[in-house]
Short mmCIF file of C-alpha atoms and ligand atoms in Angstrom, two decimals:
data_model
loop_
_atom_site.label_atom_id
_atom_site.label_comp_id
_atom_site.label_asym_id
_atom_site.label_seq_id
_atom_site.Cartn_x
_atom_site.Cartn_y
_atom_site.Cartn_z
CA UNK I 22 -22.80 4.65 -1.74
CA UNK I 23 -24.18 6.83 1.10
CA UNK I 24 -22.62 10.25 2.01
CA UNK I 25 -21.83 8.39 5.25
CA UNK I 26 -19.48 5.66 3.43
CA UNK I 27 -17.91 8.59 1.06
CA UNK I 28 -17.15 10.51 3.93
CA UNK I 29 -15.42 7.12 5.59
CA UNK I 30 -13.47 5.80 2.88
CA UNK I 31 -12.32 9.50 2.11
CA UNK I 32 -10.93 10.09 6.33
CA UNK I 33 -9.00 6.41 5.97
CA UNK I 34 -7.84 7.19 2.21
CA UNK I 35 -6.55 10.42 4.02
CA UNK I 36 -5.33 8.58 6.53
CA UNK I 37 -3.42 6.02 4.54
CA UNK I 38 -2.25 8.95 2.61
CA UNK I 39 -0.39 10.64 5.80
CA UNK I 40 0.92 7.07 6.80
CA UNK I 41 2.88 6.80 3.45
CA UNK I 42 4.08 10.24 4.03
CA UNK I 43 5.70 9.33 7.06
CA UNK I 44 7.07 6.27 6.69
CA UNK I 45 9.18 7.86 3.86
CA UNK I 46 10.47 10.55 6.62
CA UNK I 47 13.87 9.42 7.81
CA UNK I 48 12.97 11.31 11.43
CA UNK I 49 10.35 8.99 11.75
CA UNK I 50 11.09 6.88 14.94
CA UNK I 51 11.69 3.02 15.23
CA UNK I 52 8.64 2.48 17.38
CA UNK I 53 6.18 4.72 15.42
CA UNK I 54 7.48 3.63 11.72
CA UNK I 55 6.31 -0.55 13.43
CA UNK I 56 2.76 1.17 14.26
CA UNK I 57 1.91 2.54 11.13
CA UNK I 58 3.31 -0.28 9.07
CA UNK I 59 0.88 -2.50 10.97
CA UNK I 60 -2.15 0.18 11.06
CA UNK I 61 -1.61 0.38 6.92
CA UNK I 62 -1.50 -3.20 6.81
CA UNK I 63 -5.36 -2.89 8.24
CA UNK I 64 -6.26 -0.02 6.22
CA UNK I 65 -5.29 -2.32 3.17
CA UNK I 66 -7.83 -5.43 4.67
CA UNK I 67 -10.16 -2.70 5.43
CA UNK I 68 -10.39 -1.53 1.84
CA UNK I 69 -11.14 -4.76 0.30
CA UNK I 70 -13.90 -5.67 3.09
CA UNK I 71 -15.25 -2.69 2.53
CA UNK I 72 -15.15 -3.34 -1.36
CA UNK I 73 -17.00 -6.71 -0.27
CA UNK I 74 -19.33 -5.74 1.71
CA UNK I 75 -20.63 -3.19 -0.82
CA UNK I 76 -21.62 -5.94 -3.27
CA UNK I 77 -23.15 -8.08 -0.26
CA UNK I 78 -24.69 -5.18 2.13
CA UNK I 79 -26.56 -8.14 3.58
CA UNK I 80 -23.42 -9.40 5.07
CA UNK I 81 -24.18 -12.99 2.73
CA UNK I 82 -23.02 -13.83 -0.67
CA UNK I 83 -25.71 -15.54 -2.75
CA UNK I 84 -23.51 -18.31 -3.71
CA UNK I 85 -23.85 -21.58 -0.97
CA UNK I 86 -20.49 -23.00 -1.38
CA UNK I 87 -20.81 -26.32 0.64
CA UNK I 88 -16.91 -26.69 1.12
CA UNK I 89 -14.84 -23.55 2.47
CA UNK I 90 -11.18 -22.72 3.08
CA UNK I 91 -10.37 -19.60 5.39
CA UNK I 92 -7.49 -18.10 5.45
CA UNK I 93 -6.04 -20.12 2.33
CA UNK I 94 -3.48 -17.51 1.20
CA UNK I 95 -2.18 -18.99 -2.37
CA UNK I 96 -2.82 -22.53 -0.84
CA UNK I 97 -5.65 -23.96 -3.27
CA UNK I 98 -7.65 -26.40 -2.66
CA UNK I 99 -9.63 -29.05 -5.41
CA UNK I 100 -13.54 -27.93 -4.98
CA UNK I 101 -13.02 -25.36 -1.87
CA UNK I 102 -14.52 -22.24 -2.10
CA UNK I 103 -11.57 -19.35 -0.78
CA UNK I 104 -11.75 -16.73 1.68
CA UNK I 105 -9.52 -14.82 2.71
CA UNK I 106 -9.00 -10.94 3.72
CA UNK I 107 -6.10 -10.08 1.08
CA UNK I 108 -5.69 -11.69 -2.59
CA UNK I 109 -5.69 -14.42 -3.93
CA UNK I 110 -8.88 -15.61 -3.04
CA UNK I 111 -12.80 -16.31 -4.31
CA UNK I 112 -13.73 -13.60 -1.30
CA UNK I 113 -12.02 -11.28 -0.07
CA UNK I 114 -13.50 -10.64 3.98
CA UNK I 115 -12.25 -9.96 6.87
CA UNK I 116 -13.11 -12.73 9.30
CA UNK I 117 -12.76 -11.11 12.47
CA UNK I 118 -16.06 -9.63 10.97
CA UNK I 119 -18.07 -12.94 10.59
CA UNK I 120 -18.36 -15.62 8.03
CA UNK I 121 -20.73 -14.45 4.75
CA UNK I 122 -22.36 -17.14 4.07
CA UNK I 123 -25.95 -18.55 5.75
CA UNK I 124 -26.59 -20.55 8.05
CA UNK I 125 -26.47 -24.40 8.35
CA UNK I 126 -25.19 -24.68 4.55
CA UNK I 127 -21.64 -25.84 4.38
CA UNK I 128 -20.04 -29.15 4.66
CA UNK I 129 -16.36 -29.10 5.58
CA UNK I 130 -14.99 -25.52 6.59
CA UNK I 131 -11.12 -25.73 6.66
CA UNK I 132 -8.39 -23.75 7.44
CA UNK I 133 -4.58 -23.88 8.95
CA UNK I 134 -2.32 -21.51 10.21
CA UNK I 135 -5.01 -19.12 9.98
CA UNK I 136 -6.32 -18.94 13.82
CA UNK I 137 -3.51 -17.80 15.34
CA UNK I 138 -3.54 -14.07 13.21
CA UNK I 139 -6.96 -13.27 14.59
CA UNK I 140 -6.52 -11.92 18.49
CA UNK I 141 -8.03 -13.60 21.23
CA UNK I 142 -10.19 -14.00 22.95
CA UNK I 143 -13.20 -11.43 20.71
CA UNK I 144 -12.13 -12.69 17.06
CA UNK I 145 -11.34 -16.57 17.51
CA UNK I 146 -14.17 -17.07 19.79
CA UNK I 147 -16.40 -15.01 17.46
CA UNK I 148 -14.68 -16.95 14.28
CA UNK I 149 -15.52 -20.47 16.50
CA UNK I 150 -18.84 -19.50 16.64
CA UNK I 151 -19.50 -18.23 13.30
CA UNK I 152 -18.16 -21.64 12.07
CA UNK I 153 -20.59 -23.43 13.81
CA UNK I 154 -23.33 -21.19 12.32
CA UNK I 155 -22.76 -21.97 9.04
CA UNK I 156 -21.72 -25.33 8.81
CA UNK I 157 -24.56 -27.88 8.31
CA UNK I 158 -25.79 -30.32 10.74
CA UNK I 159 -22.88 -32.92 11.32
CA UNK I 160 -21.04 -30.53 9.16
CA UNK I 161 -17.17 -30.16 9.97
CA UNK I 162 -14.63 -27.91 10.47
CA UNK I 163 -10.85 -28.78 10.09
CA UNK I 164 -8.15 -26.55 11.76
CA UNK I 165 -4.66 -26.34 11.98
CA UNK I 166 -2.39 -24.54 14.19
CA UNK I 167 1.23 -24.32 15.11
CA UNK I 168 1.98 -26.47 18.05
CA UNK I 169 2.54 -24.39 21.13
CA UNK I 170 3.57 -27.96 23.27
CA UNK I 171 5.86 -29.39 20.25
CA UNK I 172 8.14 -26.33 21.67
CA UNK I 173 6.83 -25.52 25.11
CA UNK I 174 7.50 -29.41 25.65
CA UNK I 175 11.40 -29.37 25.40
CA UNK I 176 11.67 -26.23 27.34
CA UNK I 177 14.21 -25.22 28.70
CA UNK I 178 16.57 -27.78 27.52
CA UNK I 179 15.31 -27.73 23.98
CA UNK I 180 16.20 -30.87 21.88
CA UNK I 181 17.74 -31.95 18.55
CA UNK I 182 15.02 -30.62 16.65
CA UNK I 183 15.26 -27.21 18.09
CA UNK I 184 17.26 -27.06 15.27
CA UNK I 185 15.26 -28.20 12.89
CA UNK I 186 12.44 -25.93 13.64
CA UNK I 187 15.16 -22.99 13.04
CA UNK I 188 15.47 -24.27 9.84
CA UNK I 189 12.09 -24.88 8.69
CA UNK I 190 10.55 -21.79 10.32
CA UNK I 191 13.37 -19.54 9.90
CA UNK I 192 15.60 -20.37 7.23
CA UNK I 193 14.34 -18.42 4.45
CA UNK I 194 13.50 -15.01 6.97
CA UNK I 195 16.13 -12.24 6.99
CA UNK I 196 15.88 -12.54 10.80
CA UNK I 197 17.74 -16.49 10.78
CA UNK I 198 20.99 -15.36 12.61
CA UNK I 199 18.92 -13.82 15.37
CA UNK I 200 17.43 -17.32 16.35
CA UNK I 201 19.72 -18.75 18.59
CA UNK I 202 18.17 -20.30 21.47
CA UNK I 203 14.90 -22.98 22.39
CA UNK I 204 13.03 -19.74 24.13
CA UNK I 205 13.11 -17.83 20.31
CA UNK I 206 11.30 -20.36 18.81
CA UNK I 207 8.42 -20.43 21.83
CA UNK I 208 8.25 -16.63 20.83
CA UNK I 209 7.58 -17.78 17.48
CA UNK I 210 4.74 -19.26 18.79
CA UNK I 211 3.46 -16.90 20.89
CA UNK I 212 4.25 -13.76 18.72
CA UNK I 213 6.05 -14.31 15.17
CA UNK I 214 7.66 -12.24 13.23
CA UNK I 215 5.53 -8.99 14.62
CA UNK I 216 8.94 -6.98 13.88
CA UNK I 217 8.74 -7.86 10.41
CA UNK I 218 6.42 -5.89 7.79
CA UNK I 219 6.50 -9.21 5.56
CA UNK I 220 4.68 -11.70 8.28
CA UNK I 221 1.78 -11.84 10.14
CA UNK I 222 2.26 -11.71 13.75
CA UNK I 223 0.74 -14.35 15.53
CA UNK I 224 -1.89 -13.22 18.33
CA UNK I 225 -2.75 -16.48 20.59
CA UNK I 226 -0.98 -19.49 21.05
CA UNK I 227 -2.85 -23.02 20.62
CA UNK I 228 -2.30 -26.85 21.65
CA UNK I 229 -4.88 -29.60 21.59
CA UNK I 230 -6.62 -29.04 25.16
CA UNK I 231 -7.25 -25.43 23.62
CA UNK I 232 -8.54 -25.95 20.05
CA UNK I 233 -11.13 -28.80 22.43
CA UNK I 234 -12.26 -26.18 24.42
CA UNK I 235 -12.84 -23.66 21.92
CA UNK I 236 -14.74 -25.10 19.57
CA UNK I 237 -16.53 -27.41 22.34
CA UNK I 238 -17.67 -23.70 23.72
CA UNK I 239 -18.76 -22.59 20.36
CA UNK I 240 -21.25 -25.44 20.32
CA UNK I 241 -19.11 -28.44 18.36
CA UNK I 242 -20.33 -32.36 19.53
CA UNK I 243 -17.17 -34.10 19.29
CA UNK I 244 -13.66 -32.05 18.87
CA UNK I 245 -10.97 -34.79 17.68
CA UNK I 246 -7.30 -34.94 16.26
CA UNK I 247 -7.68 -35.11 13.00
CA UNK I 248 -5.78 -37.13 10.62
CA UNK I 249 -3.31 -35.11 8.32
CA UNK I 250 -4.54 -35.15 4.63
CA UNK I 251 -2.25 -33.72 2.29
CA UNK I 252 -4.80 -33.93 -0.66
CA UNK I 253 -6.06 -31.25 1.85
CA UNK I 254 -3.67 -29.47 3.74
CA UNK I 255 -0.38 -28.03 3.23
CA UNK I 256 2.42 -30.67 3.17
CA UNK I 257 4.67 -27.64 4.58
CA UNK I 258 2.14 -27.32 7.71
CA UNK I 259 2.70 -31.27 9.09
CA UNK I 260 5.44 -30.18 10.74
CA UNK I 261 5.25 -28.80 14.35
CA UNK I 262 1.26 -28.40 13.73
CA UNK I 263 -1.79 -29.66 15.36
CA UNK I 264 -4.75 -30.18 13.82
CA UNK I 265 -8.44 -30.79 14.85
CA UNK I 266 -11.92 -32.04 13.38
CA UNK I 267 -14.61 -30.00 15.43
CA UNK I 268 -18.35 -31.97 14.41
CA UNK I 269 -21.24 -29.86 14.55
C1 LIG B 550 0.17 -17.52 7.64
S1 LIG B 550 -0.97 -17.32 6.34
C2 LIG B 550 -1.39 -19.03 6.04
C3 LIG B 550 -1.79 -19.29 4.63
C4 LIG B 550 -2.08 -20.78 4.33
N1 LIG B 550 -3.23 -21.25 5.09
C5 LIG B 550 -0.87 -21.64 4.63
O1 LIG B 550 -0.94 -22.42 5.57
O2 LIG B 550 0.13 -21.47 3.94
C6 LIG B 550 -2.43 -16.67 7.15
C7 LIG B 550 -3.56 -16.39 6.18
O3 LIG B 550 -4.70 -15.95 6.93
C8 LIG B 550 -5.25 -14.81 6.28
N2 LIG B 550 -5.93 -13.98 7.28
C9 LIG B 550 -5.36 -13.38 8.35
N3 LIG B 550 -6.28 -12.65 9.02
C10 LIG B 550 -7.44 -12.80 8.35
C11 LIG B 550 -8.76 -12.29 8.54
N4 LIG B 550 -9.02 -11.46 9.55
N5 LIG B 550 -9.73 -12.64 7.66
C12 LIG B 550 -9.45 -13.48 6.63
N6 LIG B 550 -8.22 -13.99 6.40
C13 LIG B 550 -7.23 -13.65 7.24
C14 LIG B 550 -4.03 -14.11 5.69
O4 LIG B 550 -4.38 -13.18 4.67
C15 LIG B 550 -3.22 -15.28 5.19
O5 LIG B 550 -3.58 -15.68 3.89
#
């Protein structure tokens, strides 16, 4: 480790350090408590790609896994390879910071739910385009997002299934009794739970026409619905989601 990285992870250990401090002060305010929650939520990814990118300095692993899940979280998948930026996972990386692996060398690169917790435009585009690297020729990537138009659709009247999606999005949260109308579940969309410590806010809203133009930016051939697989994907994701198959 160079002086340079002692000195580094010494100023954010520090940092973190403070953070605790004053989270445990009662004085501490509402508005400032929300901003360090969610700047020691990034010191905590920061750590373990840090810890990552010490043992691969190159910015590549050595291994060449040819079929990849971002963004996984404890959603396994037969034969994938896992990345992800917290545990558990096969690699722990920060996407927003690239893909490790070389170029042209993986088959299928899938994730869902994932897109949406990387802010848009500088990490999705750069996470459309470091797909494309690394994928093979014809090689595919598989993505699936919440639906912005399954709720933008209905609005303002909302439908039957408005509350349905309370239930299924929200009925296990602590914040269920404050979703009461059609326009709280399009926040959902656009923003999440960003109040809560235990979610990941969501950063960019998607629907078909923009998952096509993203990826058809990035470089993909052919950008396509893609047909839900639940040897795959998440049973618990059908609902409310879209997903695409981007071809290189
Ligand atoms: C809402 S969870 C979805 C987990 C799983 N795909 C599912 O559908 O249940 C989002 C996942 O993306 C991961 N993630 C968020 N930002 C990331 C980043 N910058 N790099 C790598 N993974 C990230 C989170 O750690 C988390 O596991």
């Amino acid at each position: 480790m160079s002086a340079h990285d002692t000195e580094s992870s010494s100023s954010v250990d520090a940092l973190a350090q403070q953070i605790a401090a004053l989270l445990r002060k009662p004085s501490t305010t509402h508005g400032l408590a929300r901003t360090l929650r969610a700047a020691a939520k990034e010191i905590n990814l920061h750590r373990h790609h840090s810890a990552s990118q010490k043992a691969w300095p190159s910015g590549h692993i050595d291994q060449m896994p040819r079929k990849v899940q971002i963004g996984g979280g404890s959603h396994r998948i037969d034969g994938f390879f896992n990345i992800d930026a917290v545990p558990p996972a096969d690699l722990l990386w920060d996407v927003r910071e690239g893909i490790p692996l070389h170029d042209g060398t993986v088959r299928e690169l899938f994730s869902e739910h994932f897109l949406e917790h990387i802010d848009y435009p500088r990490s999705a585009k750069y996470y459309a385009r470091e797909a494309y690297r690394v994928l093979a020729p014809r090689g595919q990537l598989i993505t699936g997002v919440p639906d912005a138009s399954f709720v933008l659709d209905p609005y303002p009247i909302g439908t039957s299934e408005s509350t349905e999606m309370i239930r299924r999005w929200y009925g296990n949260r602590d914040c269920l009794a404050d979703i009461n109308t059609h326009l709280d579940l399009i926040n959902y969309v656009f923003r999440d739970q960003d109040d809560d410590p235990k979610y990941n806010p969501h950063y960019w809203a998607y629907d078909y026409e923009k998952l096509v133009q993203l990826f058809t930016e990035a470089g993909f051939k052919r950008v396509e619905r893609w047909d839900f697989d639940p040897e795959i994907a998440s049973p618990k994701r059908q609902w409310g989601s879209v997903y695409v198959i981007a071809t290189k």
